[in-house]
GROMACS .gro file of C-alpha atoms in nm:
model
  291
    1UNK     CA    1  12.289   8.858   7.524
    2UNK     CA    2  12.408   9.146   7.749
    3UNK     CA    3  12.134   9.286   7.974
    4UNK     CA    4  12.112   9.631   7.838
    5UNK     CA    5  12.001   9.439   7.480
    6UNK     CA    6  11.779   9.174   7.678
    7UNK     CA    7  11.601   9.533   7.792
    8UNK     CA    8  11.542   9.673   7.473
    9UNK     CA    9  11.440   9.329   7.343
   10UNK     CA   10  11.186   9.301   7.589
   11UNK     CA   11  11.013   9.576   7.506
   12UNK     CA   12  10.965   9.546   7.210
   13UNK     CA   13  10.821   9.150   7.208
   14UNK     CA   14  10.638   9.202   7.551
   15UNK     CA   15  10.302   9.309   7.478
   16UNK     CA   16  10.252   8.996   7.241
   17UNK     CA   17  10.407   8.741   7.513
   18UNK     CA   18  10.426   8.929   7.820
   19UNK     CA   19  10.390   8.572   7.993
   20UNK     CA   20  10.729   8.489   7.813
   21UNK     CA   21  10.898   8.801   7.870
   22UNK     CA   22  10.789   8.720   8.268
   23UNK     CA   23  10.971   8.422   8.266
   24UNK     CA   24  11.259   8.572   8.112
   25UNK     CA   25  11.310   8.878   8.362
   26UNK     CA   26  11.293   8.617   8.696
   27UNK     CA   27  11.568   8.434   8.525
   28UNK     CA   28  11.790   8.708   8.432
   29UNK     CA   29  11.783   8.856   8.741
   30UNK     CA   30  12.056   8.775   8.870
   31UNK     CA   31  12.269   8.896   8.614
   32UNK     CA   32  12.137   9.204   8.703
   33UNK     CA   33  12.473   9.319   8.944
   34UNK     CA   34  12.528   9.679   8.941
   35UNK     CA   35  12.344   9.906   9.023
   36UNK     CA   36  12.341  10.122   8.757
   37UNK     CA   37  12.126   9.860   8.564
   38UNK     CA   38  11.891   9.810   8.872
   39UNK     CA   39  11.678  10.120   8.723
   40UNK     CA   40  11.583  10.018   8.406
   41UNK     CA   41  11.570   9.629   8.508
   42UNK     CA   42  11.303   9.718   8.748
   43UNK     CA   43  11.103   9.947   8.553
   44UNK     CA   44  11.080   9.695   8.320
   45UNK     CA   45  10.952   9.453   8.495
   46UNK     CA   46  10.686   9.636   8.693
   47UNK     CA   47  10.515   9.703   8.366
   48UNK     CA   48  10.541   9.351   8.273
   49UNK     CA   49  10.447   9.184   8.564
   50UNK     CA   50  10.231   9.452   8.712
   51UNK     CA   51  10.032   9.640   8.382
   52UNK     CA   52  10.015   9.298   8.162
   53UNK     CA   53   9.935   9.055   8.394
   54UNK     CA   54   9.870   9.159   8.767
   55UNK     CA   55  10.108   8.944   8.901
   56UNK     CA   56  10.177   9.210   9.200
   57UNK     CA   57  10.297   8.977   9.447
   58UNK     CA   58  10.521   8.812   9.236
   59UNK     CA   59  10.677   9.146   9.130
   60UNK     CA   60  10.712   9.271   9.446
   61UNK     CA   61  10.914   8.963   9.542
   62UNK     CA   62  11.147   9.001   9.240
   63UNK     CA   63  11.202   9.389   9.294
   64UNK     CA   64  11.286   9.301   9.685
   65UNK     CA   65  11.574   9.068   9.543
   66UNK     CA   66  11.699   9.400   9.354
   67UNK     CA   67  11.729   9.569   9.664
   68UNK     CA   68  12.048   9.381   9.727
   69UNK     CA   69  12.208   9.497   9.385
   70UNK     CA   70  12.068   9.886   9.465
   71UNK     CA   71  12.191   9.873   9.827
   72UNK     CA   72  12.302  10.182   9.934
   73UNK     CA   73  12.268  10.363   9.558
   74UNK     CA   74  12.021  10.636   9.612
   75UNK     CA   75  11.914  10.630   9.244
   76UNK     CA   76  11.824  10.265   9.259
   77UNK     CA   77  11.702  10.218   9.522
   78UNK     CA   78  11.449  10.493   9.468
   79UNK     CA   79  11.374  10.339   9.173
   80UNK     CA   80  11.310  10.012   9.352
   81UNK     CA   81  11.094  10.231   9.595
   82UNK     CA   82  10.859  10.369   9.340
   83UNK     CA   83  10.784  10.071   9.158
   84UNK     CA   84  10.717   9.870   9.445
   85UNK     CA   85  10.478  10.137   9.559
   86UNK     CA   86  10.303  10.180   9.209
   87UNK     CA   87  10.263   9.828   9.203
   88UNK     CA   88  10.059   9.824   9.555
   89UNK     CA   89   9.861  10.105   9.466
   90UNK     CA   90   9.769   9.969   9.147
   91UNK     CA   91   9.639   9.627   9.315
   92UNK     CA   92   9.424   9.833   9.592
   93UNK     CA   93   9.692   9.880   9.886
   94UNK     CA   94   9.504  10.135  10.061
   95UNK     CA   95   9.859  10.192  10.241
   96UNK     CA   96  10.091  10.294   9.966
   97UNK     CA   97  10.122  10.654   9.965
   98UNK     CA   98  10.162  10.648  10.328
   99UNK     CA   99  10.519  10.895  10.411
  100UNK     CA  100  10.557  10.975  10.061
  101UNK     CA  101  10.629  11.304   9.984
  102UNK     CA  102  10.420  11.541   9.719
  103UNK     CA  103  10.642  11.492   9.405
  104UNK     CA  104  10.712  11.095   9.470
  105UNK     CA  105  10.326  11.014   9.564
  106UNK     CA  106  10.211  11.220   9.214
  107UNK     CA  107  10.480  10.982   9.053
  108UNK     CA  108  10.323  10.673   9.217
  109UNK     CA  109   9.984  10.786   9.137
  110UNK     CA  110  10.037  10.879   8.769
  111UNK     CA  111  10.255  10.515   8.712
  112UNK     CA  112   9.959  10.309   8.908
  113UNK     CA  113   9.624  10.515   8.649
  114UNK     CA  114   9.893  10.371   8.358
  115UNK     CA  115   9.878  10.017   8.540
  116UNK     CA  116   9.530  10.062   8.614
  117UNK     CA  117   9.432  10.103   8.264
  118UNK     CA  118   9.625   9.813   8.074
  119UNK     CA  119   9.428   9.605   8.345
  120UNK     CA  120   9.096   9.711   8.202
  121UNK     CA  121   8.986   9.978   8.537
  122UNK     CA  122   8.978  10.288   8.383
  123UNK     CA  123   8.761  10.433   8.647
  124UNK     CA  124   9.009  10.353   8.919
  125UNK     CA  125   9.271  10.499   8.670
  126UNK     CA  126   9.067  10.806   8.635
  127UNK     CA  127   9.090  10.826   9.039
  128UNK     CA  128   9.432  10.728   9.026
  129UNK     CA  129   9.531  11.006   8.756
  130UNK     CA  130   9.317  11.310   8.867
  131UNK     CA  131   9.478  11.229   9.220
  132UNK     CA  132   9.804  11.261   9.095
  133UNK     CA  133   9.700  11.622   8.899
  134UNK     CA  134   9.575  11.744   9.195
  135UNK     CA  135   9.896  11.620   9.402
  136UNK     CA  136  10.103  11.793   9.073
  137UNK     CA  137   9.838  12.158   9.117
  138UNK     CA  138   9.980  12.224   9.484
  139UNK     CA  139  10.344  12.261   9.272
  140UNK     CA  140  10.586  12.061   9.115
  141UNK     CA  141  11.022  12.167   9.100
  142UNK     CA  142  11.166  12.185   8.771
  143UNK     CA  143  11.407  11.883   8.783
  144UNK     CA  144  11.161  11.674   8.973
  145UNK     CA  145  11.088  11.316   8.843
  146UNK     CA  146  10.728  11.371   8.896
  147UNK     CA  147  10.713  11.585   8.592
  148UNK     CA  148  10.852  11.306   8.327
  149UNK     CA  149  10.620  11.032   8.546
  150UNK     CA  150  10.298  11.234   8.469
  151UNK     CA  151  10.394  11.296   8.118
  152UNK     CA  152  10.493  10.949   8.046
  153UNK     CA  153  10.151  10.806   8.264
  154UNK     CA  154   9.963  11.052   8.018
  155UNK     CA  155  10.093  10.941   7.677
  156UNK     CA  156  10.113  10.573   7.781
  157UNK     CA  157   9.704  10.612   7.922
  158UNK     CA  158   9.606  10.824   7.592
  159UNK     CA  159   9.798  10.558   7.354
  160UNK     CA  160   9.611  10.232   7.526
  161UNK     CA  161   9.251  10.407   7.493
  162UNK     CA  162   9.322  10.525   7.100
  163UNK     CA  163   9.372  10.207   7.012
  164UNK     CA  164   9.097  10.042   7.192
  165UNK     CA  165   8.796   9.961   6.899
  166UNK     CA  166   8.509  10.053   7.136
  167UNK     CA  167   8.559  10.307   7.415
  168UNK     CA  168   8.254  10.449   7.667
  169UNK     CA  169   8.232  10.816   7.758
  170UNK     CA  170   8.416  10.790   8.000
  171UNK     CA  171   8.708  10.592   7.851
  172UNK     CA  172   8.737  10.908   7.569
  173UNK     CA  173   8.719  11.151   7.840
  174UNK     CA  174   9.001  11.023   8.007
  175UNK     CA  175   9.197  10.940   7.701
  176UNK     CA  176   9.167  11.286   7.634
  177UNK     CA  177   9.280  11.411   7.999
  178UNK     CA  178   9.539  11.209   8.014
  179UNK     CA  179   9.670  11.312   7.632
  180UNK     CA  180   9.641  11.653   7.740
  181UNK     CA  181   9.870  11.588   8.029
  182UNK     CA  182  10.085  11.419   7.863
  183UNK     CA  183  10.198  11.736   7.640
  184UNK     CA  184  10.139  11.941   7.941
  185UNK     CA  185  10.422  11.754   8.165
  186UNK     CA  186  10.637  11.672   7.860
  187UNK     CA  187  10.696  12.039   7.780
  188UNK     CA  188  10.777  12.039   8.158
  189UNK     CA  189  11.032  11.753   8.156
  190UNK     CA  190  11.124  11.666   7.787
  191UNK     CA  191  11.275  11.877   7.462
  192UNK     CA  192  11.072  11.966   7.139
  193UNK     CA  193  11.099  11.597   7.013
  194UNK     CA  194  10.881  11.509   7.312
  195UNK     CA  195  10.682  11.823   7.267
  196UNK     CA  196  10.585  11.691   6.903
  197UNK     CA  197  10.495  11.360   6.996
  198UNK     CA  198  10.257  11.489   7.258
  199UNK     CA  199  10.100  11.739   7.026
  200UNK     CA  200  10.048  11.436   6.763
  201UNK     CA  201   9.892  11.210   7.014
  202UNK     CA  202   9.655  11.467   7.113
  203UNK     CA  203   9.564  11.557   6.786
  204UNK     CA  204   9.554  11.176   6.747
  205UNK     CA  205   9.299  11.126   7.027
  206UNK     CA  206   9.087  11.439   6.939
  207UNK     CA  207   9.022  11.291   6.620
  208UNK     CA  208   8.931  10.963   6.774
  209UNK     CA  209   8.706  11.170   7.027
  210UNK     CA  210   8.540  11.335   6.702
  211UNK     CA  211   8.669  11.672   6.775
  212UNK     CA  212   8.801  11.746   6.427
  213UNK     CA  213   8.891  12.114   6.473
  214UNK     CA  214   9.053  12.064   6.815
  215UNK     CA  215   9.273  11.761   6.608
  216UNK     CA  216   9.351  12.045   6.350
  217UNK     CA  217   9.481  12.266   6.616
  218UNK     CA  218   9.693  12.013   6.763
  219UNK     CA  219   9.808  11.922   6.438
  220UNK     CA  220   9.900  12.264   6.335
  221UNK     CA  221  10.139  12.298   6.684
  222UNK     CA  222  10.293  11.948   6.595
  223UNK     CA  223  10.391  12.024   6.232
  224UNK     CA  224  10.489  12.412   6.397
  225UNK     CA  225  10.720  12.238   6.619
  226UNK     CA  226  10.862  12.043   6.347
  227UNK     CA  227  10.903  12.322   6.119
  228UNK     CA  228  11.088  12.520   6.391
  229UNK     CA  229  11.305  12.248   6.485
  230UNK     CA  230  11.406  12.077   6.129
  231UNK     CA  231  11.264  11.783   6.220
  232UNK     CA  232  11.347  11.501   6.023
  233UNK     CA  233  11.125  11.348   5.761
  234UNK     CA  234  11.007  11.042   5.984
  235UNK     CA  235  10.828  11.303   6.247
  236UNK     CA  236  10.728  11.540   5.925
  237UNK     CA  237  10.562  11.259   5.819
  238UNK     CA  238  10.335  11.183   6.128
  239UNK     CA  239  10.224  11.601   6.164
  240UNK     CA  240  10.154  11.592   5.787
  241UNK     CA  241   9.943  11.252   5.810
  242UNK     CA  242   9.713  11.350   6.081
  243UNK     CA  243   9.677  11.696   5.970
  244UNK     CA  244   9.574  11.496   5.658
  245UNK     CA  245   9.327  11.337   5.869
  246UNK     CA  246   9.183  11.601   6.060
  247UNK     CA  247   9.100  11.781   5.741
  248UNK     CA  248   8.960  11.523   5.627
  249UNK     CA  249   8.730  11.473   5.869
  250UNK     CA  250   8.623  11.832   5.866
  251UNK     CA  251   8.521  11.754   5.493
  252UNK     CA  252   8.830  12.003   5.361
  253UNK     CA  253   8.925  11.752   5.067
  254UNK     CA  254   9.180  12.056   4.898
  255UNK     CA  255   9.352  12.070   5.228
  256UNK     CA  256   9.327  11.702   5.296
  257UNK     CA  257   9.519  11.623   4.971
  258UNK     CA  258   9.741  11.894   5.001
  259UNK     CA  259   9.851  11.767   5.367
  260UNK     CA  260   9.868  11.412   5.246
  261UNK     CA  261  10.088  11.478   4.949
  262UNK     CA  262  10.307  11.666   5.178
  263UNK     CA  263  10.338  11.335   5.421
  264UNK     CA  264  10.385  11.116   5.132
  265UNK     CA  265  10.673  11.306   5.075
  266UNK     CA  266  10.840  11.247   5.376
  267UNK     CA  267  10.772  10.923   5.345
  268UNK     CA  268  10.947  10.854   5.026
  269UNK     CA  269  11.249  11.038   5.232
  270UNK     CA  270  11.266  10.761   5.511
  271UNK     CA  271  11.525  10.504   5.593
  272UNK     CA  272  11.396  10.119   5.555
  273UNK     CA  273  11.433  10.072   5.875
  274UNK     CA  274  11.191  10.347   5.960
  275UNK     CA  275  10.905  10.257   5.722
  276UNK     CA  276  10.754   9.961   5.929
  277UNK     CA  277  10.664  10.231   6.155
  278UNK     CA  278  10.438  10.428   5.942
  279UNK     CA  279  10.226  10.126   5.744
  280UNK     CA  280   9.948  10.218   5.920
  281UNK     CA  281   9.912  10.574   5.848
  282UNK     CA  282  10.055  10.493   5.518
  283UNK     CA  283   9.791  10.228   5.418
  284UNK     CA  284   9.514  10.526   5.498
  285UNK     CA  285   9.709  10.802   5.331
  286UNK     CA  286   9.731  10.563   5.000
  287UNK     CA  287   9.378  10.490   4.979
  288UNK     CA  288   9.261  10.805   4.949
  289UNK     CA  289   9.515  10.891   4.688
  290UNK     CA  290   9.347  10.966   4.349
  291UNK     CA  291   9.367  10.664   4.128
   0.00000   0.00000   0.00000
């Protein structure tokens, strides 16, 4: 298996045996020889070793064997760089944002609230995340990687809450700050595709907050986006489906079944391989259908 597959692999089986997947990244190392590939190799395994199972020493000992491969590279071996120093300030390293500058310590900030949170510490990831905002408020370039770190921190931070079963007020509130600033630094750093996703997970989150008409609102923009952009069916489907939702839970049944009809639609539109995606929403859609 070439190590661009082993990547994508990984991903995808990690967060049901990220003790595996652990395993598997110390021993492919070494194939790991340009550095080109040191990037995504070490992002990789940050989030494996450092969000799923605070391993941070062991990580850090890994990513100082990739320094070799980056060497002299000034993309890798920033990328090195940062996710050695998200990893220390996610385990406590008082010392970690020492010489960085504005845009790389709101980077290391926003990464560490997303490590901070798959370890169960959401108040240090509140810290963590408001600390980066605040870093992000004095002014961030348009180009800088700050801008797609803060928007991926926020999505990834908003996603992890949503799906817990129980949250405390404090857990909503910052699944809801950090899905608004997820949207807020993707229309910063990504295209409308990224745009609609954000929208959709805040709409997702508002509804899961119990702000119904908020969700509607956010709902509204996603499906806008979509509309303005021909999105295909598989993100038509998704707008539709939590618009369906949100109307629901304002008690709107006309507009509820009009909105699911709409995403059952696109869903009769989608490619096979696209359809394990959407059971979820799917299996709620279908049982409110009329009999």
């Amino acid at each position: 298996m070439d190590l661009s597959t082993f990547i994508n692999d990984a991903w995808d089986a990690h967060g049901d045996d990220a003790d595996t997947i652990a395993q598997q990244l110390a021993e492919k190392l070494p194939e790991v020889q340009s550095p080109a590939e040191v990037p995504a190799f070490a992002s990789l395994l940050a989030h494996v070793y450092g969000e799923h199972l605070g391993r941070w020493h062991d990580a850090l000992v890994l990513l100082g064997r990739l320094r070799g491969v980056a060497a002299e590279d000034a993309v890798a071996l920033a990328a090195v760089q940062r996710a050695e120093r998200t990893l220390r300030c996610a385990s406590g390293d008082g010392e970690a944002l020492d010489d960085l500058m504005a845009g790389e310590r709101a980077a290391v900030l926003a990464g560490a609230a997303a490590m901070q949170v798959g370890r169960g510490d959401a108040e240090a990831a509140a810290s963590s995340l408001d600390a980066a905002l605040a870093v992000a408020a004095e002014g961030l370039p348009d180009g800088s990687p700050a801008l797609r770190a803060l928007a991926v921190a926020g999505n990834n931070i908003a996603a992890d809450l949503q799906d817990r079963p129980q949250r405390s007020a404090a857990e909503t509130a910052l699944m809801l700050r950090a899905a608004e600033t997820g949207l807020a630094y993707w229309t910063r750093a990504g295209g409308w595709l990224q745009v609609e996703r954000a929208e959709h997970r805040l709409s997702c989150c508002r509804l899961a907050a119990g702000e119904a008409e908020a969700a509607l609102e956010s709902a509204r923009r996603c499906l806008a986006v979509c509309t303005a952009n021909d999105a295909p069916a598989f993100e038509r489907f998704f707008a539709h489906a939590v618009q369906a939702f949100a109307h629901r839970a304002l008690g709107d049944e006309a507009c509820f079944a009009q909105a699911r009809d709409a995403a059952l639609a696109c869903h009769a539109q989608l490619a096979v391989d696209e359809r394990p995606w959407c059971e979820k929403e799917l299996a709620e859609l279908q049982a409110a259908a009329p009999a």
